[in-house]
Amino acid sequence: GLVRQGWSVSETSSLYNVSTQRKTWTESRQDCIERGADLVIINSKEEQDFITKLMGNNNQAWIGLSDRDTEGKWKWVDGTEQTSSTGFWYKGEPNDEKNNEDCGELWKFPDKMAWNDRPCTDKSKWICEKN
Ligand code: 2F8
Ligand code: CA
């Protein structure tokens, strides 16, 4: 697809960038903000598919989703609630393993790329989005 100064452009004109480093969810978000962006918010099947292609060989990246404020209530970084009907969680996820998984990631499961919840302090690549 179209790439502009290191950012990939989607059909809805959002710009996306997959990191090369690994950071915690909070550090990842801070990096996006410093670059005039935020962690990616995924609103549609089209966007999920676009991001999946963008991931290339990367099998893991933070997205802008967490339930840190209220356990079980998943919110995007813009404050909007993520409702189950519009999500791409893998089957059985989010499972809050060891009561310690409050941040959302894209993860390459055996059959597809889907969302998983993971400890926010794990270090991972991440995806920024800006308009
Ligand atoms: O590393 C955390 C990760 O561990 C498992 O996946 C390998 C869990 N999956 C199941 O228990 C099925 C993930 O939910 C968990 O985030
Ligand atoms: Ca999980």
Short mmCIF file of N, CA and C and ligand atoms in Angstrom, two decimals:
data_model
loop_
_atom_site.label_atom_id
_atom_site.label_comp_id
_atom_site.label_asym_id
_atom_site.label_seq_id
_atom_site.Cartn_x
_atom_site.Cartn_y
_atom_site.Cartn_z
N GLY A 1 0.82 -1.22 0.00
CA GLY A 1 0.00 0.00 0.00
C GLY A 1 0.85 1.26 0.00
N LEU A 2 0.15 2.38 0.06
CA LEU A 2 0.81 3.69 0.04
C LEU A 2 1.56 3.95 1.34
N VAL A 3 2.78 4.42 1.23
CA VAL A 3 3.57 4.75 2.42
C VAL A 3 4.04 6.19 2.31
N ARG A 4 3.79 6.98 3.35
CA ARG A 4 4.16 8.40 3.36
C ARG A 4 5.08 8.66 4.55
N GLN A 5 6.33 9.00 4.28
CA GLN A 5 7.32 9.28 5.33
C GLN A 5 7.29 8.26 6.46
N GLY A 6 7.26 6.98 6.09
CA GLY A 6 7.34 5.91 7.08
C GLY A 6 6.01 5.49 7.67
N TRP A 7 4.93 6.19 7.31
CA TRP A 7 3.59 5.84 7.83
C TRP A 7 2.79 5.24 6.69
N SER A 8 2.10 4.12 6.94
CA SER A 8 1.26 3.49 5.93
C SER A 8 -0.12 4.11 5.94
N VAL A 9 -0.67 4.37 4.77
CA VAL A 9 -1.94 5.07 4.65
C VAL A 9 -3.07 4.09 4.32
N SER A 10 -4.15 4.09 5.12
CA SER A 10 -5.29 3.21 4.87
C SER A 10 -6.30 3.90 3.96
N GLU A 11 -7.36 3.16 3.55
CA GLU A 11 -8.38 3.74 2.68
C GLU A 11 -9.13 4.87 3.36
N THR A 12 -9.19 4.83 4.70
CA THR A 12 -9.86 5.91 5.42
C THR A 12 -8.89 7.03 5.78
N SER A 13 -7.69 6.99 5.15
CA SER A 13 -6.68 8.05 5.29
C SER A 13 -6.00 8.11 6.64
N SER A 14 -6.21 7.13 7.52
CA SER A 14 -5.42 7.10 8.74
C SER A 14 -3.99 6.69 8.37
N LEU A 15 -3.03 7.13 9.19
CA LEU A 15 -1.63 6.76 8.99
C LEU A 15 -1.22 5.82 10.11
N TYR A 16 -0.51 4.75 9.76
CA TYR A 16 -0.14 3.73 10.74
C TYR A 16 1.35 3.47 10.70
N ASN A 17 1.91 3.12 11.85
CA ASN A 17 3.33 2.79 11.93
C ASN A 17 3.54 1.68 12.95
N VAL A 18 4.19 0.60 12.50
CA VAL A 18 4.52 -0.51 13.40
C VAL A 18 5.93 -0.29 13.93
N SER A 19 6.12 -0.35 15.23
CA SER A 19 7.43 -0.08 15.83
C SER A 19 8.42 -1.18 15.50
N THR A 20 9.70 -0.86 15.66
CA THR A 20 10.74 -1.89 15.54
C THR A 20 11.24 -2.29 16.94
N GLN A 21 11.09 -1.37 17.91
CA GLN A 21 11.51 -1.67 19.29
C GLN A 21 10.39 -2.40 20.03
N ARG A 22 10.66 -2.75 21.28
CA ARG A 22 9.65 -3.33 22.17
C ARG A 22 9.59 -2.50 23.44
N LYS A 23 8.38 -2.18 23.88
CA LYS A 23 8.19 -1.40 25.10
C LYS A 23 6.94 -1.89 25.83
N THR A 24 6.77 -1.42 27.10
CA THR A 24 5.53 -1.71 27.83
C THR A 24 4.39 -0.96 27.13
N TRP A 25 3.16 -1.31 27.52
CA TRP A 25 2.00 -0.65 26.87
C TRP A 25 2.04 0.86 27.10
N THR A 26 2.34 1.28 28.33
CA THR A 26 2.35 2.71 28.65
C THR A 26 3.47 3.44 27.91
N GLU A 27 4.66 2.83 27.86
CA GLU A 27 5.77 3.43 27.12
C GLU A 27 5.47 3.48 25.62
N SER A 28 4.81 2.46 25.14
CA SER A 28 4.44 2.41 23.71
C SER A 28 3.49 3.55 23.39
N ARG A 29 2.49 3.71 24.25
CA ARG A 29 1.51 4.78 24.03
C ARG A 29 2.21 6.14 24.05
N GLN A 30 3.13 6.31 25.00
CA GLN A 30 3.86 7.57 25.11
C GLN A 30 4.63 7.86 23.82
N ASP A 31 5.22 6.82 23.24
CA ASP A 31 5.96 7.01 21.98
C ASP A 31 5.03 7.51 20.89
N CYS A 32 3.84 6.92 20.79
CA CYS A 32 2.88 7.36 19.77
C CYS A 32 2.52 8.82 19.98
N ILE A 33 2.21 9.18 21.23
CA ILE A 33 1.79 10.54 21.55
C ILE A 33 2.88 11.54 21.18
N GLU A 34 4.14 11.17 21.47
CA GLU A 34 5.26 12.06 21.14
C GLU A 34 5.39 12.27 19.63
N ARG A 35 4.84 11.36 18.86
CA ARG A 35 4.90 11.49 17.41
C ARG A 35 3.56 11.94 16.81
N GLY A 36 2.76 12.59 17.66
CA GLY A 36 1.49 13.15 17.19
C GLY A 36 0.44 12.12 16.85
N ALA A 37 0.56 10.93 17.47
CA ALA A 37 -0.37 9.85 17.18
C ALA A 37 -0.86 9.25 18.49
N ASP A 38 -1.47 8.08 18.44
CA ASP A 38 -1.80 7.32 19.65
C ASP A 38 -1.79 5.86 19.24
N LEU A 39 -1.90 4.97 20.20
CA LEU A 39 -1.99 3.55 19.86
C LEU A 39 -3.21 3.34 18.96
N VAL A 40 -3.14 2.40 18.07
CA VAL A 40 -4.19 2.19 17.08
C VAL A 40 -5.53 1.80 17.70
N ILE A 41 -6.59 2.38 17.16
CA ILE A 41 -7.97 2.03 17.51
C ILE A 41 -8.55 1.31 16.30
N ILE A 42 -9.04 0.09 16.50
CA ILE A 42 -9.53 -0.72 15.38
C ILE A 42 -11.05 -0.75 15.39
N ASN A 43 -11.67 -0.14 14.39
CA ASN A 43 -13.12 0.05 14.37
C ASN A 43 -13.89 -0.83 13.39
N SER A 44 -13.18 -1.55 12.54
CA SER A 44 -13.91 -2.31 11.52
C SER A 44 -13.09 -3.51 11.06
N LYS A 45 -13.78 -4.41 10.37
CA LYS A 45 -13.11 -5.58 9.78
C LYS A 45 -12.06 -5.12 8.76
N GLU A 46 -12.39 -4.06 8.02
CA GLU A 46 -11.45 -3.54 7.02
C GLU A 46 -10.16 -3.06 7.69
N GLU A 47 -10.33 -2.37 8.82
CA GLU A 47 -9.16 -1.85 9.53
C GLU A 47 -8.38 -3.00 10.15
N GLN A 48 -9.08 -3.98 10.73
CA GLN A 48 -8.41 -5.15 11.30
C GLN A 48 -7.58 -5.86 10.21
N ASP A 49 -8.16 -6.01 9.02
CA ASP A 49 -7.45 -6.68 7.92
C ASP A 49 -6.26 -5.85 7.45
N PHE A 50 -6.44 -4.55 7.38
CA PHE A 50 -5.36 -3.65 6.95
C PHE A 50 -4.18 -3.76 7.92
N ILE A 51 -4.49 -3.70 9.21
CA ILE A 51 -3.46 -3.77 10.24
C ILE A 51 -2.77 -5.14 10.22
N THR A 52 -3.55 -6.18 10.00
CA THR A 52 -2.98 -7.53 9.94
C THR A 52 -1.94 -7.62 8.84
N LYS A 53 -2.24 -7.04 7.68
CA LYS A 53 -1.27 -7.03 6.57
C LYS A 53 -0.03 -6.22 6.95
N LEU A 54 -0.27 -5.09 7.62
CA LEU A 54 0.82 -4.21 8.02
C LEU A 54 1.79 -4.90 8.98
N MET A 55 1.28 -5.84 9.75
CA MET A 55 2.10 -6.56 10.73
C MET A 55 3.19 -7.38 10.06
N GLY A 56 2.96 -7.80 8.83
CA GLY A 56 3.99 -8.57 8.13
C GLY A 56 4.40 -9.78 8.93
N ASN A 57 5.70 -9.90 9.20
CA ASN A 57 6.20 -11.04 9.96
C ASN A 57 6.15 -10.84 11.47
N ASN A 58 5.75 -9.65 11.91
CA ASN A 58 5.63 -9.41 13.35
C ASN A 58 4.46 -10.22 13.89
N ASN A 59 4.64 -10.87 15.02
CA ASN A 59 3.54 -11.69 15.53
C ASN A 59 2.85 -11.10 16.75
N GLN A 60 3.27 -9.89 17.15
CA GLN A 60 2.73 -9.33 18.38
C GLN A 60 2.89 -7.81 18.41
N ALA A 61 1.83 -7.08 18.74
CA ALA A 61 1.93 -5.62 18.87
C ALA A 61 0.81 -5.08 19.74
N TRP A 62 1.15 -4.13 20.62
CA TRP A 62 0.14 -3.45 21.44
C TRP A 62 -0.81 -2.67 20.56
N ILE A 63 -2.10 -2.65 20.95
CA ILE A 63 -3.09 -1.78 20.33
C ILE A 63 -3.68 -0.89 21.43
N GLY A 64 -4.48 0.08 21.05
CA GLY A 64 -4.94 1.09 22.02
C GLY A 64 -6.12 0.68 22.87
N LEU A 65 -6.02 -0.50 23.46
CA LEU A 65 -7.14 -1.08 24.20
C LEU A 65 -6.68 -1.48 25.59
N SER A 66 -7.44 -1.11 26.64
CA SER A 66 -7.12 -1.60 27.98
C SER A 66 -8.36 -1.58 28.87
N ASP A 67 -8.30 -2.39 29.92
CA ASP A 67 -9.38 -2.37 30.93
C ASP A 67 -8.76 -2.06 32.30
N ARG A 68 -7.73 -1.21 32.28
CA ARG A 68 -7.03 -0.86 33.52
C ARG A 68 -7.90 -0.04 34.47
N ASP A 69 -8.77 0.81 33.92
CA ASP A 69 -9.61 1.65 34.78
C ASP A 69 -10.65 0.81 35.51
N THR A 70 -11.35 -0.04 34.78
CA THR A 70 -12.38 -0.91 35.37
C THR A 70 -12.22 -2.30 34.78
N GLU A 71 -11.88 -3.28 35.62
CA GLU A 71 -11.67 -4.65 35.15
C GLU A 71 -12.89 -5.13 34.36
N GLY A 72 -12.65 -5.63 33.17
CA GLY A 72 -13.73 -6.18 32.34
C GLY A 72 -14.38 -5.18 31.42
N LYS A 73 -14.09 -3.91 31.63
CA LYS A 73 -14.65 -2.87 30.75
C LYS A 73 -13.53 -2.37 29.84
N TRP A 74 -13.52 -2.88 28.61
CA TRP A 74 -12.44 -2.55 27.67
C TRP A 74 -12.70 -1.25 26.96
N LYS A 75 -11.73 -0.34 27.08
CA LYS A 75 -11.87 1.00 26.50
C LYS A 75 -10.71 1.27 25.54
N TRP A 76 -11.01 2.01 24.48
CA TRP A 76 -9.96 2.48 23.57
C TRP A 76 -9.29 3.71 24.17
N VAL A 77 -8.13 4.05 23.63
CA VAL A 77 -7.37 5.20 24.15
C VAL A 77 -8.10 6.53 23.96
N ASP A 78 -9.12 6.59 23.11
CA ASP A 78 -9.91 7.82 22.98
C ASP A 78 -11.07 7.85 23.97
N GLY A 79 -11.15 6.84 24.86
CA GLY A 79 -12.17 6.83 25.90
C GLY A 79 -13.43 6.08 25.52
N THR A 80 -13.58 5.70 24.27
CA THR A 80 -14.78 4.97 23.85
C THR A 80 -14.71 3.53 24.31
N GLU A 81 -15.88 2.95 24.60
CA GLU A 81 -15.92 1.58 25.08
C GLU A 81 -15.85 0.61 23.91
N GLN A 82 -15.12 -0.48 24.10
CA GLN A 82 -15.07 -1.53 23.08
C GLN A 82 -16.14 -2.55 23.43
N THR A 83 -17.15 -2.65 22.56
CA THR A 83 -18.25 -3.57 22.82
C THR A 83 -18.00 -4.88 22.07
N SER A 84 -18.40 -5.99 22.68
CA SER A 84 -18.05 -7.32 22.15
C SER A 84 -18.44 -7.51 20.69
N SER A 85 -19.55 -6.92 20.27
CA SER A 85 -20.02 -7.14 18.90
C SER A 85 -19.06 -6.62 17.84
N THR A 86 -18.26 -5.64 18.19
CA THR A 86 -17.38 -5.05 17.18
C THR A 86 -15.93 -5.47 17.36
N GLY A 87 -15.69 -6.45 18.21
CA GLY A 87 -14.32 -6.81 18.52
C GLY A 87 -13.75 -7.95 17.70
N PHE A 88 -12.44 -8.12 17.80
CA PHE A 88 -11.76 -9.22 17.12
C PHE A 88 -10.94 -10.03 18.11
N TRP A 89 -11.50 -10.23 19.32
CA TRP A 89 -10.85 -11.05 20.33
C TRP A 89 -10.76 -12.49 19.83
N TYR A 90 -9.66 -13.16 20.15
CA TYR A 90 -9.55 -14.59 19.84
C TYR A 90 -10.50 -15.34 20.76
N LYS A 91 -10.94 -16.51 20.35
CA LYS A 91 -11.86 -17.28 21.19
C LYS A 91 -11.23 -17.53 22.56
N GLY A 92 -12.00 -17.29 23.62
CA GLY A 92 -11.49 -17.47 24.98
C GLY A 92 -10.81 -16.23 25.55
N GLU A 93 -10.57 -15.25 24.72
CA GLU A 93 -9.96 -13.97 25.16
C GLU A 93 -11.02 -12.87 25.19
N PRO A 94 -10.90 -11.86 26.01
CA PRO A 94 -9.83 -11.67 27.01
C PRO A 94 -10.09 -12.55 28.24
N ASN A 95 -9.01 -13.18 28.76
CA ASN A 95 -9.18 -14.11 29.89
C ASN A 95 -8.57 -13.61 31.19
N ASP A 96 -7.92 -12.44 31.16
CA ASP A 96 -7.33 -11.86 32.38
C ASP A 96 -6.53 -12.90 33.16
N GLU A 97 -5.65 -13.61 32.45
CA GLU A 97 -4.86 -14.66 33.08
C GLU A 97 -4.14 -14.15 34.33
N LYS A 98 -4.20 -14.92 35.41
CA LYS A 98 -3.60 -14.55 36.71
C LYS A 98 -4.08 -13.18 37.18
N ASN A 99 -5.28 -12.80 36.78
CA ASN A 99 -5.84 -11.49 37.14
C ASN A 99 -4.87 -10.36 36.84
N ASN A 100 -4.11 -10.50 35.76
CA ASN A 100 -3.03 -9.55 35.51
C ASN A 100 -2.90 -9.16 34.04
N GLU A 101 -4.01 -9.23 33.30
CA GLU A 101 -3.90 -8.89 31.88
C GLU A 101 -4.89 -7.78 31.53
N ASP A 102 -4.39 -6.56 31.51
CA ASP A 102 -5.27 -5.41 31.32
C ASP A 102 -4.98 -4.61 30.05
N CYS A 103 -4.09 -5.11 29.21
CA CYS A 103 -3.78 -4.38 27.99
C CYS A 103 -3.98 -5.26 26.76
N GLY A 104 -4.45 -4.64 25.68
CA GLY A 104 -4.79 -5.38 24.47
C GLY A 104 -3.66 -5.40 23.45
N GLU A 105 -3.55 -6.54 22.79
CA GLU A 105 -2.54 -6.68 21.75
C GLU A 105 -3.13 -7.41 20.56
N LEU A 106 -2.44 -7.26 19.42
CA LEU A 106 -2.70 -8.10 18.27
C LEU A 106 -1.69 -9.23 18.36
N TRP A 107 -2.17 -10.46 18.20
CA TRP A 107 -1.28 -11.60 18.38
C TRP A 107 -1.55 -12.61 17.29
N LYS A 108 -0.48 -13.15 16.73
CA LYS A 108 -0.63 -14.17 15.69
C LYS A 108 -0.89 -15.52 16.35
N PHE A 109 -2.17 -15.91 16.41
CA PHE A 109 -2.55 -17.24 16.90
C PHE A 109 -2.31 -18.23 15.76
N PRO A 110 -2.38 -19.55 16.04
CA PRO A 110 -2.10 -20.53 14.98
C PRO A 110 -2.91 -20.32 13.71
N ASP A 111 -4.18 -19.90 13.84
CA ASP A 111 -5.04 -19.80 12.65
C ASP A 111 -5.28 -18.38 12.16
N LYS A 112 -5.04 -17.39 13.01
CA LYS A 112 -5.27 -16.00 12.55
C LYS A 112 -4.69 -14.98 13.52
N MET A 113 -4.64 -13.76 13.04
CA MET A 113 -4.24 -12.62 13.88
C MET A 113 -5.49 -12.13 14.60
N ALA A 114 -5.44 -12.05 15.94
CA ALA A 114 -6.61 -11.61 16.70
C ALA A 114 -6.15 -10.93 17.97
N TRP A 115 -7.11 -10.40 18.75
CA TRP A 115 -6.78 -9.68 19.98
C TRP A 115 -6.61 -10.64 21.15
N ASN A 116 -5.67 -10.30 22.00
CA ASN A 116 -5.44 -11.01 23.27
C ASN A 116 -5.17 -9.95 24.34
N ASP A 117 -5.54 -10.26 25.58
CA ASP A 117 -5.13 -9.39 26.68
C ASP A 117 -3.87 -9.97 27.31
N ARG A 118 -2.99 -9.07 27.77
CA ARG A 118 -1.65 -9.45 28.23
C ARG A 118 -1.22 -8.47 29.32
N PRO A 119 -0.30 -8.88 30.22
CA PRO A 119 0.17 -7.93 31.25
C PRO A 119 0.73 -6.65 30.61
N CYS A 120 0.28 -5.51 31.09
CA CYS A 120 0.66 -4.22 30.50
C CYS A 120 2.16 -3.96 30.57
N THR A 121 2.85 -4.62 31.52
CA THR A 121 4.28 -4.39 31.69
C THR A 121 5.14 -5.28 30.80
N ASP A 122 4.53 -6.22 30.07
CA ASP A 122 5.30 -6.99 29.08
C ASP A 122 5.79 -6.04 28.00
N LYS A 123 6.94 -6.36 27.42
CA LYS A 123 7.47 -5.51 26.35
C LYS A 123 7.13 -6.11 24.99
N SER A 124 6.63 -5.26 24.14
CA SER A 124 6.16 -5.72 22.84
C SER A 124 6.34 -4.62 21.81
N LYS A 125 6.26 -4.96 20.55
CA LYS A 125 6.15 -3.94 19.51
C LYS A 125 4.78 -3.29 19.67
N TRP A 126 4.53 -2.24 18.91
CA TRP A 126 3.25 -1.53 19.02
C TRP A 126 2.91 -0.85 17.71
N ILE A 127 1.66 -0.46 17.57
CA ILE A 127 1.20 0.20 16.35
C ILE A 127 0.59 1.56 16.69
N CYS A 128 1.14 2.62 16.08
CA CYS A 128 0.59 3.97 16.25
C CYS A 128 -0.33 4.29 15.07
N GLU A 129 -1.34 5.12 15.35
CA GLU A 129 -2.25 5.61 14.32
C GLU A 129 -2.42 7.11 14.47
N LYS A 130 -2.38 7.82 13.37
CA LYS A 130 -2.73 9.25 13.41
C LYS A 130 -3.56 9.60 12.19
N ASN A 131 -4.28 10.71 12.27
CA ASN A 131 -5.17 11.11 11.17
C ASN A 131 -4.43 11.92 10.12
O1 2F8 B 1 1.39 -15.11 27.97
C1 2F8 B 1 0.08 -14.80 28.29
C2 2F8 B 1 -0.89 -15.64 27.47
O2 2F8 B 1 -0.71 -17.02 27.81
C3 2F8 B 1 -1.60 -17.93 27.13
O3 2F8 B 1 -1.30 -17.98 25.76
C4 2F8 B 1 -0.12 -18.69 25.50
C5 2F8 B 1 -3.05 -17.54 27.33
N1 2F8 B 1 -3.91 -18.41 26.55
C6 2F8 B 1 -4.67 -19.35 27.13
O4 2F8 B 1 -4.69 -19.55 28.33
C7 2F8 B 1 -5.52 -20.16 26.19
C8 2F8 B 1 -3.28 -16.09 26.97
O5 2F8 B 1 -4.60 -15.70 27.25
C9 2F8 B 1 -2.32 -15.22 27.77
O6 2F8 B 1 -2.54 -13.86 27.47
CA CA B 2 -5.04 -13.29 27.56
#
